[in-house]
XYZ file of C-alpha atoms in Angstrom:
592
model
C -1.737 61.667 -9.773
C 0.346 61.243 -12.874
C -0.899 59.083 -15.562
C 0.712 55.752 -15.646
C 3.637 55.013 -18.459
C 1.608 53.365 -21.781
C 4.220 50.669 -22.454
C 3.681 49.212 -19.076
C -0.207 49.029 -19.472
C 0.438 47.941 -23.192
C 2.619 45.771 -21.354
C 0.042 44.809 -19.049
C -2.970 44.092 -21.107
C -0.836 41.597 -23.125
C 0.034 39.067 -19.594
C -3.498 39.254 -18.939
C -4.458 38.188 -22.519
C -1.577 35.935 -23.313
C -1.411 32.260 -22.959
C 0.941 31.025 -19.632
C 3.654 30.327 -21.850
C 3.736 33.378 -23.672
C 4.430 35.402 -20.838
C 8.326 34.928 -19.912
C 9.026 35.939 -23.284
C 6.966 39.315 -22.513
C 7.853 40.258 -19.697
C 11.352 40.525 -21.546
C 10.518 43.975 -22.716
C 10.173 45.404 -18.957
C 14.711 45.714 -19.663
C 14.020 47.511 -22.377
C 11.482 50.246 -20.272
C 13.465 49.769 -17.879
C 16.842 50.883 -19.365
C 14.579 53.483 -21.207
C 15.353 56.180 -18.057
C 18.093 56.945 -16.642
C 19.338 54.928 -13.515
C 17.985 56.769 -10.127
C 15.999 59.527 -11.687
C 12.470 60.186 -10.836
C 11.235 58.753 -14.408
C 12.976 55.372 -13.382
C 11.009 55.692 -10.409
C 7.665 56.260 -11.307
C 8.471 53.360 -13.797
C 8.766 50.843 -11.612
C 6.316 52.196 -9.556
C 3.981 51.302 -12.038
C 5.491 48.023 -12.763
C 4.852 46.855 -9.370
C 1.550 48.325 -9.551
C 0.197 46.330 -12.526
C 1.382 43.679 -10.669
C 4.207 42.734 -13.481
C 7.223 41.979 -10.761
C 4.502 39.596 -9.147
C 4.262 37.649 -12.431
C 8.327 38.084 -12.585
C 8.389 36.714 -9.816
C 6.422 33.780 -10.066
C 7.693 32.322 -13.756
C 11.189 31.927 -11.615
C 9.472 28.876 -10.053
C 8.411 27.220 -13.804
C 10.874 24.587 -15.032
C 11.948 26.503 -17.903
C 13.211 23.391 -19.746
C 9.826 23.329 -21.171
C 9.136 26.734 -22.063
C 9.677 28.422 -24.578
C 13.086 31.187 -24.337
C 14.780 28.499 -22.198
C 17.301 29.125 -19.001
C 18.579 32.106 -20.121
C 14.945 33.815 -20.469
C 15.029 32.676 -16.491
C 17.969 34.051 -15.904
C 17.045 37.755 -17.179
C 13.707 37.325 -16.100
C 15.699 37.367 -12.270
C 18.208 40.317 -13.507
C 14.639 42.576 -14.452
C 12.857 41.773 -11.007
C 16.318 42.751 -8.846
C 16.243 46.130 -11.011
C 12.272 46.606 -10.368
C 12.446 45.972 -6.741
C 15.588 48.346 -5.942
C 15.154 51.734 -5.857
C 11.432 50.729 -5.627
C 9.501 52.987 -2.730
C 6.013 51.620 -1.955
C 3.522 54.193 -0.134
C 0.129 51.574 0.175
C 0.975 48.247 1.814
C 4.517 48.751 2.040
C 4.499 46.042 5.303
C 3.765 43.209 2.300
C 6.348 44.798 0.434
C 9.096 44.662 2.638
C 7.654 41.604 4.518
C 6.369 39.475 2.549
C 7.196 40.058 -1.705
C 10.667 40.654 -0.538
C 11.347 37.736 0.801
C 9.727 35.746 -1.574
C 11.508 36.800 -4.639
C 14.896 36.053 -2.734
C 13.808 32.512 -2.184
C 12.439 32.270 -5.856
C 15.994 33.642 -6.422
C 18.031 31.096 -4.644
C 15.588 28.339 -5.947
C 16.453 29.371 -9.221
C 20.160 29.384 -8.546
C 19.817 26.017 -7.333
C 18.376 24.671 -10.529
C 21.063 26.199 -12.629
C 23.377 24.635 -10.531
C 22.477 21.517 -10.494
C 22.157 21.251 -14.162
C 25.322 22.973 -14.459
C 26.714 19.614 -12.359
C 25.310 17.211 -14.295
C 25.682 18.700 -17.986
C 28.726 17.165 -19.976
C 29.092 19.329 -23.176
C 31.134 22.419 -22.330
C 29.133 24.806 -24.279
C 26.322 24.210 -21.895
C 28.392 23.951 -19.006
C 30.067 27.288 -19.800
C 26.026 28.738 -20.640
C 24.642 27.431 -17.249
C 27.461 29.058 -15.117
C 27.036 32.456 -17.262
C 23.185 32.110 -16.619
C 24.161 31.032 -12.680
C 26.758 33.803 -12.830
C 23.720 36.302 -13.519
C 21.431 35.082 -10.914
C 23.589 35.171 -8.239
C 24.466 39.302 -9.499
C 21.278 39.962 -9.667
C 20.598 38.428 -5.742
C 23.537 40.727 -4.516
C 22.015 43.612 -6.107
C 18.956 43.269 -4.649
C 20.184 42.776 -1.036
C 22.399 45.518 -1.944
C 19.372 47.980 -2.507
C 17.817 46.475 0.648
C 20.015 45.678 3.562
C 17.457 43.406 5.403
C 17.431 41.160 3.220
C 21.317 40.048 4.017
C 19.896 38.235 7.104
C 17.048 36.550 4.944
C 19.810 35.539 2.596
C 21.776 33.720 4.503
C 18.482 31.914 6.842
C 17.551 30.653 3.315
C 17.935 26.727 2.907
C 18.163 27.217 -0.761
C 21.253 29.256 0.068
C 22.923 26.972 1.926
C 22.395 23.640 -0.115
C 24.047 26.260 -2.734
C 27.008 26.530 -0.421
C 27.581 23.295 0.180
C 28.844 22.258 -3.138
C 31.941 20.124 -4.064
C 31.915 22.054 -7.854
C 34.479 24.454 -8.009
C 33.217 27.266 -9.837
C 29.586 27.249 -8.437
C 31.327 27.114 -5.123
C 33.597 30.441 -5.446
C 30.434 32.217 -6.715
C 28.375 31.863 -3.738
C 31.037 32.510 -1.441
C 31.865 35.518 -3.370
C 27.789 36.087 -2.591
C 28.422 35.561 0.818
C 31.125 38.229 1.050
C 29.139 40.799 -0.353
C 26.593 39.990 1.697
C 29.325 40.848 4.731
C 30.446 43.935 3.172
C 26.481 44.923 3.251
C 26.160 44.517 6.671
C 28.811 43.719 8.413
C 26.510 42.673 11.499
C 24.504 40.000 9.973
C 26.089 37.177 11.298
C 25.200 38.283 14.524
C 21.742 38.735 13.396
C 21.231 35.372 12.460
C 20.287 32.122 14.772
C 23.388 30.549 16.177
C 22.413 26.860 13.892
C 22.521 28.882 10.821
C 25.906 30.423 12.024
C 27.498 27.537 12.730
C 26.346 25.768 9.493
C 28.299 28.530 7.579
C 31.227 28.331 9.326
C 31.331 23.936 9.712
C 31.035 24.834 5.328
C 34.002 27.293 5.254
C 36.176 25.370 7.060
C 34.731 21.411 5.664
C 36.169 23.710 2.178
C 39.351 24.473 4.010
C 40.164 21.156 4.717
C 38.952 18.910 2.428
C 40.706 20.350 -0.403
C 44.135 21.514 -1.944
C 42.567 23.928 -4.598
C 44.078 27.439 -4.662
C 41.066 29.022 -5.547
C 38.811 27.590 -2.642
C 41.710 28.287 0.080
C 41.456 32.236 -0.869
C 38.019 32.800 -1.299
C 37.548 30.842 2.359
C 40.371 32.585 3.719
C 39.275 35.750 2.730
C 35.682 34.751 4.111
C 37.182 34.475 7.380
C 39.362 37.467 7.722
C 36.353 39.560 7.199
C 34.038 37.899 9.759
C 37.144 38.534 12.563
C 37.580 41.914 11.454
C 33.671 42.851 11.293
C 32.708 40.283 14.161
C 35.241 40.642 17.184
C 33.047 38.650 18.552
C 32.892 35.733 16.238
C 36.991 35.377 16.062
C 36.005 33.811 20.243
C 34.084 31.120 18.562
C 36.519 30.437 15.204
C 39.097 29.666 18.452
C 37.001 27.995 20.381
C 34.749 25.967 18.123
C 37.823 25.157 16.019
C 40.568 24.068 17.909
C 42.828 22.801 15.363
C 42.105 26.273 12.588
C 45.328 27.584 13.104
C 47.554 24.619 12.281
C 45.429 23.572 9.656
C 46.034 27.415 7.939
C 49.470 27.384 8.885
C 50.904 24.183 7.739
C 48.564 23.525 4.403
C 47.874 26.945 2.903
C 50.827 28.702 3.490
C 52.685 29.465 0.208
C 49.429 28.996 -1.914
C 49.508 32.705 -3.582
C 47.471 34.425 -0.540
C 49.719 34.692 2.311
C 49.153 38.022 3.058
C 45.572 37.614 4.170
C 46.725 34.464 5.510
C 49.353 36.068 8.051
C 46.019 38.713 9.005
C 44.142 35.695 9.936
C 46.999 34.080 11.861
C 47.850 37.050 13.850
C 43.569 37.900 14.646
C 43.262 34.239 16.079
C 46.883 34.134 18.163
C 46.012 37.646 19.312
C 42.786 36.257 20.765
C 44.493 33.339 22.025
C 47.023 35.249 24.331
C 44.371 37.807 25.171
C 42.071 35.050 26.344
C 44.364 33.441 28.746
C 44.137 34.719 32.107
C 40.165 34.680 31.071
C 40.508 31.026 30.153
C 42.862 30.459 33.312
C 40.109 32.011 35.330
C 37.282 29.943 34.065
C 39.198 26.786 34.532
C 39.993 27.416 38.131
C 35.842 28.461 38.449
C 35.354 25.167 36.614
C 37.431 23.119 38.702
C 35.709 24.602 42.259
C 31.956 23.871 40.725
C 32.741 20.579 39.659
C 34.243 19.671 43.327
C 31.023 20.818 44.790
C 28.767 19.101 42.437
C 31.024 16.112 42.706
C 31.003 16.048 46.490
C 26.843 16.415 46.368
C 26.357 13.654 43.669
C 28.593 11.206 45.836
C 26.831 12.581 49.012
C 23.009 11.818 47.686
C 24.655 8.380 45.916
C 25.506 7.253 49.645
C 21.874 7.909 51.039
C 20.686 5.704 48.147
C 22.907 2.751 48.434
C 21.000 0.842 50.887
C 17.583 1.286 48.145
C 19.389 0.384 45.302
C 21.336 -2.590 47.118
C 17.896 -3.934 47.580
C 16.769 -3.279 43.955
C 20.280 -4.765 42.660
C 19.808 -7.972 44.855
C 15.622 -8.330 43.570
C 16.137 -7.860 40.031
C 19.353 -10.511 40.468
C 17.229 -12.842 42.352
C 14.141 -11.884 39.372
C 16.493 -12.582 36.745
C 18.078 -15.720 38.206
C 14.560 -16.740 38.947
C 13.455 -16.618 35.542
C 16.924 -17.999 33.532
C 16.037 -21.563 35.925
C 12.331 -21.428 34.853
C 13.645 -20.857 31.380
C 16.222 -24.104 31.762
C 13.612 -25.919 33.630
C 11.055 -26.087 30.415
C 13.871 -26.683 28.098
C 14.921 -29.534 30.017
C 11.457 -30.930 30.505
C 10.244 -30.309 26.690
C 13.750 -32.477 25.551
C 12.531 -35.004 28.109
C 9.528 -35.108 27.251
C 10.274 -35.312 22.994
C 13.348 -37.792 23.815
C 10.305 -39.735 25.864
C 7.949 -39.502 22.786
C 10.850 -40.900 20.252
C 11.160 -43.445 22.565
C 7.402 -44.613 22.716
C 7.441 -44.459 18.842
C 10.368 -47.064 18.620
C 8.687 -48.999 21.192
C 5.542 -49.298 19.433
C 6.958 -49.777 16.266
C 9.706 -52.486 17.484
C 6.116 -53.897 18.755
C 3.903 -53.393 15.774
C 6.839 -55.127 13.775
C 7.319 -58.101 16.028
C 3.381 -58.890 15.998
C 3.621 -58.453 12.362
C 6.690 -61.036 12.335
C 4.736 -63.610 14.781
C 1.548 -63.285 13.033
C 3.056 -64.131 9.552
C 4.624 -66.963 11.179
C 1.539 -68.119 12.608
C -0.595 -67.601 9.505
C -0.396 -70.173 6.243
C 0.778 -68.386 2.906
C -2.019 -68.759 1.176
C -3.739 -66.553 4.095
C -1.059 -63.762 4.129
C -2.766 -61.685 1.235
C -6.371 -62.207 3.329
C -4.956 -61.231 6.425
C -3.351 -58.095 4.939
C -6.622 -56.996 3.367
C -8.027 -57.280 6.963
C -5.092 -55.338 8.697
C -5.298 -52.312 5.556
C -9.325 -52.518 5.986
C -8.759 -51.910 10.065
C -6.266 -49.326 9.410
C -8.484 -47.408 6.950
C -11.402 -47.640 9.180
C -9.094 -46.107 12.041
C -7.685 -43.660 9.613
C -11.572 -42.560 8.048
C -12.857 -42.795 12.380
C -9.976 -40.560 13.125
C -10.599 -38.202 10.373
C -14.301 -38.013 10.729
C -14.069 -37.471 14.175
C -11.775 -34.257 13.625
C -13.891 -32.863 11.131
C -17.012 -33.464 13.127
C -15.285 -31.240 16.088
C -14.234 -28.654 13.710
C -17.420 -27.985 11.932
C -18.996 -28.159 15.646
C -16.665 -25.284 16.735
C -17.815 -23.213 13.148
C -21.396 -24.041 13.691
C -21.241 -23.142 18.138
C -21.245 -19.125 17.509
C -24.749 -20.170 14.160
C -26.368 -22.237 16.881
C -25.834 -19.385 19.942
C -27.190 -16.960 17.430
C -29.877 -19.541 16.187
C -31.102 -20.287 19.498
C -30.738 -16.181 20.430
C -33.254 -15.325 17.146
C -35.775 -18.612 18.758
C -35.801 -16.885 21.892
C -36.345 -13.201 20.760
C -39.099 -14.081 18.690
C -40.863 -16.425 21.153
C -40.943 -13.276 23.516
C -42.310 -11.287 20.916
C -44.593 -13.852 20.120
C -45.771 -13.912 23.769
C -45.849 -9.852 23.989
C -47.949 -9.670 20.892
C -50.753 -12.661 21.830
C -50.861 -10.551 25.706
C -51.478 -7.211 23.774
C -53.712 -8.263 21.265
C -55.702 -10.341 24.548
C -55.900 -6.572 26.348
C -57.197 -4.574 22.837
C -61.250 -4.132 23.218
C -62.948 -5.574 20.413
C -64.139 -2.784 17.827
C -67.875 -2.769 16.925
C -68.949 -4.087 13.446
C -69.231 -0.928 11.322
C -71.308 -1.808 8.433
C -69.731 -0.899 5.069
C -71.434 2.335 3.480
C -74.065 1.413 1.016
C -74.066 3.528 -2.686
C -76.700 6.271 -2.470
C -79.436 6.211 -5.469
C -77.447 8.724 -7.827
C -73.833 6.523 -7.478
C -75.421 3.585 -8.053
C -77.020 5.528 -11.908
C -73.964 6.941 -12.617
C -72.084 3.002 -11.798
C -74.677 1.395 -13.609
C -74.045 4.014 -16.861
C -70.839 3.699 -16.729
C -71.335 -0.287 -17.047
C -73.594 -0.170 -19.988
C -70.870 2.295 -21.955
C -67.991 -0.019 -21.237
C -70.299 -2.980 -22.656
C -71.199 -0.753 -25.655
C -67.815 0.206 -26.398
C -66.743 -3.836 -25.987
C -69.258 -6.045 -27.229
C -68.664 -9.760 -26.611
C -68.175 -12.332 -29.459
C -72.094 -14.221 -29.535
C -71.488 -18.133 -30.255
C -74.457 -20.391 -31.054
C -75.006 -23.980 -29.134
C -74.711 -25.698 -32.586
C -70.939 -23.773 -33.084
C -70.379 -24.960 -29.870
C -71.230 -28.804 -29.978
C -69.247 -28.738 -33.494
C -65.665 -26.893 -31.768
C -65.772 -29.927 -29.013
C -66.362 -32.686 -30.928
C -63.167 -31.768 -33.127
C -61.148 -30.906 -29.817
C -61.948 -34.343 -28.227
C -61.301 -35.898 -32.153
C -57.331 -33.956 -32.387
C -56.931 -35.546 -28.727
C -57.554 -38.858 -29.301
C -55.378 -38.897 -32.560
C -52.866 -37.323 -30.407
C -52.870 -39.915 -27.711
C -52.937 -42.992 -30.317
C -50.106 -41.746 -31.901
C -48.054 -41.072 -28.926
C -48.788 -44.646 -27.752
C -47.504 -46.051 -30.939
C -44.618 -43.906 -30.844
C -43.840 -45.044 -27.494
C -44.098 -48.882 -28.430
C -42.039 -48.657 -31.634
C -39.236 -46.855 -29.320
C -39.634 -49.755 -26.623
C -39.280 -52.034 -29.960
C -36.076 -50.526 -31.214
C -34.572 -50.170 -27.242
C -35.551 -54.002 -27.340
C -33.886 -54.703 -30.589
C -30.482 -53.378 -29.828
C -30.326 -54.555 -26.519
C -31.050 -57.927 -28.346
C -28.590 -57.265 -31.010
C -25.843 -56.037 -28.599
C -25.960 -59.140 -26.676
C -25.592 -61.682 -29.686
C -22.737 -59.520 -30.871
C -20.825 -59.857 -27.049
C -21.518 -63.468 -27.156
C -20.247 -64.418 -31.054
C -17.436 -62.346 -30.110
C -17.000 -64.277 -26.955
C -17.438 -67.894 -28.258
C -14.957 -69.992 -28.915
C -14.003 -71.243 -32.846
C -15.675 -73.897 -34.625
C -13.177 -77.247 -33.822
C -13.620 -76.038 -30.087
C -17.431 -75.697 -29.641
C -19.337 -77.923 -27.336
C -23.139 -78.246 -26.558
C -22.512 -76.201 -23.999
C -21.712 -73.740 -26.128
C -24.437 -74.520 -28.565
C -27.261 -74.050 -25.568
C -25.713 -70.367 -25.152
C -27.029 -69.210 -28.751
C -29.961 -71.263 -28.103
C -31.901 -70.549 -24.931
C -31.946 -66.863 -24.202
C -32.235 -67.639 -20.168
C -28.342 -68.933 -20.124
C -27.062 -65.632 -21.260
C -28.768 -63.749 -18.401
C -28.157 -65.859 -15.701
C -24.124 -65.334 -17.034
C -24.554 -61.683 -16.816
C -26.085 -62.126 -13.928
C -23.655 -63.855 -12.096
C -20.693 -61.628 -13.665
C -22.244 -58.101 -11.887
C -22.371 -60.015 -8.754
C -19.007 -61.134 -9.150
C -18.163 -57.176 -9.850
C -20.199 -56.347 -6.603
C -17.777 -59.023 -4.603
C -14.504 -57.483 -5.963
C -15.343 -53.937 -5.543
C -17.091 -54.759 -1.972
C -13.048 -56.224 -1.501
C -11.072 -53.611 -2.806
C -8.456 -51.652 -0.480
C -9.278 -48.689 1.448
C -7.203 -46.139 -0.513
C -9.489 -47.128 -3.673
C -12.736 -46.123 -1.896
C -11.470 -42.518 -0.198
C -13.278 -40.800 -2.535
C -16.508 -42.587 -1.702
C -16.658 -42.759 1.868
C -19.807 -40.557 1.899
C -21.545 -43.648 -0.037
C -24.056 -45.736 1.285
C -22.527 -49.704 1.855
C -25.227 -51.033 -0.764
C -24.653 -48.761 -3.418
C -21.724 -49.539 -6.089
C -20.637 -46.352 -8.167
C -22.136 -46.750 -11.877
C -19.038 -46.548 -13.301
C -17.608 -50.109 -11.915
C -20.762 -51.890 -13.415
C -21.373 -50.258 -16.631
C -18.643 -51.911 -17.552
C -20.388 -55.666 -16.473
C -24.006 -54.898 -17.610
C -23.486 -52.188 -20.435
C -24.976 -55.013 -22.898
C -26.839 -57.203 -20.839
C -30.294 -57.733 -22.259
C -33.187 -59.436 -20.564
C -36.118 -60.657 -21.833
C -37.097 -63.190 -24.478
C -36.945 -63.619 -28.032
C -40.123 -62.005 -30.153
């Protein structure tokens, strides 16, 4: 075996080494090996030979998929990136594993390819500036050369060309110049192998045709018209067969080419096309003829056997007609039957709610005219204190059912758990009735040598931890001067507690001559009456006294919608806040 070329291991060593986006940039120098020999000689060979066996068209082949907007070199790295792995791959003949050659890296750097193409293309679209409009077609321009010279070098890849989706999202394009390219793709791809079309399914056929001819009609460009026309002449001079379906998939081809593309600069490949369908045309009519009248006979017979087989059923579907009629029928009266009994029914409803209210209002009109003035406010009190009562029983009663219906499915489970454990409890009392009684093992007494070695072991610990020795004398003397800080304690804490009782006393005391001086009247106004307040301490009391049950009357009289929040509340109890207000200074007691 011959030694392998030293640029391409250099070459080599330095992808392996190199950072990810170092490596377009390097594999740049494969043109310059690669243009090194001549083209076809046995030196260009064994070149590429060796590029493919270092695995370098691999790594070609997979920085096509990068987005080289980020990397470093750009688009137009990309695009000679794809011109080097078209020139490595033909004239390229693999010995070992030449099945994943042809079968499977072939194929995959045509897709990488056409997904290159398509990014180029669509950033051709959307650019604005035309120096990077005019850069991105050049750089499309090169991948699209460098896809027909690899197809050209390998002529099984024409049929994996044209299967690609890439390639036709690349076709159908509404951009002019994009456009022409890839048709100009397409017929080199025809002039290849003439056969491919017929090599191809019949979806992807058709979708290459429906694009030619959607460009054919749906625009008046020069440029488009040729390049389509052209398209087509060579498919019905290569495919005889194909020029059957251009006349019979397209019915309208002819007039469309003859009335809005004639005179456009190509009518001499026009007229070719022309004459190829007509010829077809006149050639296929005795065929056609003949199929119609075949058409015509098998049609009869079917006809004549559908309405035959239709007869035999008519009785069935008579009776299935009629049933689902009567079903339907059946079901719209049901329907209008509950529509007119709900509006019955809610008209019936409105109608009890005037009634009762006409009613309501008319007792309320008698009553009031039956009752004295000075009893209307009473008798309202009475008829709000009923209604809240109904109101609170109504309301009670519906949350008494709901939290019934929460608590049902806690009480099954509840009463589940008593029952479970009360058979358990019965299981275990019947098996521990059956055990036998064990016999009383005494407990293992200590032999003579554990109980020396327990006792030494006590004696050390003591040793080690001697116990603080206190006499009886230090003893008497530490409790009498524990009971002596107690009873100081408790003396002070009693004195403490009557000076506070003295003070609470004292500004009750103090707060109840200030409510009253504020209270009493001025000095040309005082009476004895008056005059007894300041001097009896019993008269203020029994005033305070008979104000908080004043403020227990009113508050046991207030209106229902002042009590909702206290309906939990026990009838005797009045909140604190309604009397603090009454008794906040009320002192009782007497004078010290």
């Amino acid at each position: 075996l011959a030694a392998a070329d030293p640029r391409v291991l250099a070459l080599a060593a330095q992808v392996t080494e190199s950072r990810e986006q170092d490596i377009p940039l390097l594999l740049l120098k494969l043109k310059g090996i690669l243009n090194s020999a001549s083209l076809g000689s046995e030196e260009s060979k064994k070149i590429k030979q060796d590029i493919y066996d270092y695995d370098l068209t691999q790594y070609c082949m997979l920085v096509l998929r990068q987005d080289h907007s980020q990397l470093r070199g750009g688009w137009a790295t990309a695009a000679q990136l794809a011109e080097i792995l078209s020139h490595c791959c033909v004239g390229l003949e693999v010995k070992e594993d030449a099945e994943e050659f042809y079968k499977k890296f072939l194929p995959s750097a045509i897709d990488n390819l056409l997904f290159l193409g398509r990014r180029l293309q669509a950033r051709f679209i959307r650019t604005i500036k035309d120096e990077e409009k005019q850069d991105f077609l050049h750089w499309f321009q090169t991948v699209t050369d460098a896809i027909c010279w690899l197809f050209g070098g390998h002529i099984q890849l024409a049929a994996c060309v044209l299967q690609n989706d890439h390639f036709l999202q690349l076709l159908i394009t509404d951009d002019v110049e994009t456009a022409v390219m890839m048709m100009s793709v397409l017929h080199n791809i025809l002039r290849v192998n003439s056969s491919v079309l017929l090599q191809v399914d019949e979806e992807t056929l058709h979708s290459v045709l429906d694009e030619l001819l959607y460009k054919l009609s749906s625009t008046t460009n020069p440029v488009i018209g040729n390049a389509a026309t052209k398209l087509l002449l060579l498919v019905a001079k290569f495919c005889k067969q194909l020029v059957k379906l251009l006349t019979a998939r397209y019915k309208g081809l002819k007039g469309l080419l003859s009335k809005q593309w004639t005179g456009k600069g190509f009518d001499r490949d026009l007229s070719q096309l022309l004459d190829l369908l007509y010829l077809e045309q006149s050639n296929g009519k005795g065929e056609v003829q003949r199929q119609h009248q075949a058409a015509c006979i098998i049609q009869a017979m079917w006809r004549g056997f559908q309405t035959r087989k239709r007869l035999k059923k008519l009785p069935q579907a008579v009776t299935t007609l009629q049933r689902s009629f009567r079903a339907k029928r059946e079901q719209e009266l049901q329907h209008l039957k509950k529509q007119k009994e709900d509006e019955a029914l809610k008209l019936q409803m409105q109608l009890q709610r005037q009634r009762a209210m006409r009613l309501f209002h008319e007792r309320q009109l008698a009553l009031l005219e039956i009752i004295h003035a000075s009893q209307v406010n009473k008798y309202m009190e009475e008829m709000e204190g009923k209604s809240a009562l109904t109101i609170q029983r109504f309301w009670r009663g519906y949350r008494a059912r709901r939290n019934f219906h929460q608590q049902r499915q806690f009480l099954k489970e509840y009463k589940a758990a008593v029952v479970i454990q009360r058979a358990a409890c019965k299981f275990l009392e019947k098996r521990r009735r059956r055990r036998p009684l064990s016999p009383w093992k005494d407990p293992k007494g200590l032999t003579d040598e554990q109980r020396l070695a327990l006792q030494q072991k006590v004696d050390d610990y003591i040793k080690l931890h001697p116990a603080s020795q206190m006499s009886e004398e230090m003893s008497k003397e530490l409790h009498m001067q524990a009971q002596e800080k107690l009873a100081q304690f408790l003396l002070r804490s009693r004195l403490d507690q009557r000076a506070a009782q003295r003070r609470e006393t004292l500004l009750a005391q103090v707060n109840t001559d200030v409510e009253l001086l504020m209270n009493a009247p001025g000095l040309a106004e005082t009476t004895e009456k008056d005059l007894d307040v300041f001097m009896s301490r019993s008269i203020p009391v029994a005033t305070k006294a008979r104000q908080s049950h004043t403020t227990m009357l009113k508050y046991t009289h207030w209106p229902w919608w002042k009590k909702l929040g206290d309906e939990f509340v026990e009838d005797d109890v009045i909140p604190d806040d309604a009397l603090n207000a009454e008794l906040g200074t009320l002192f009782i007691g007497g004078r010290k």
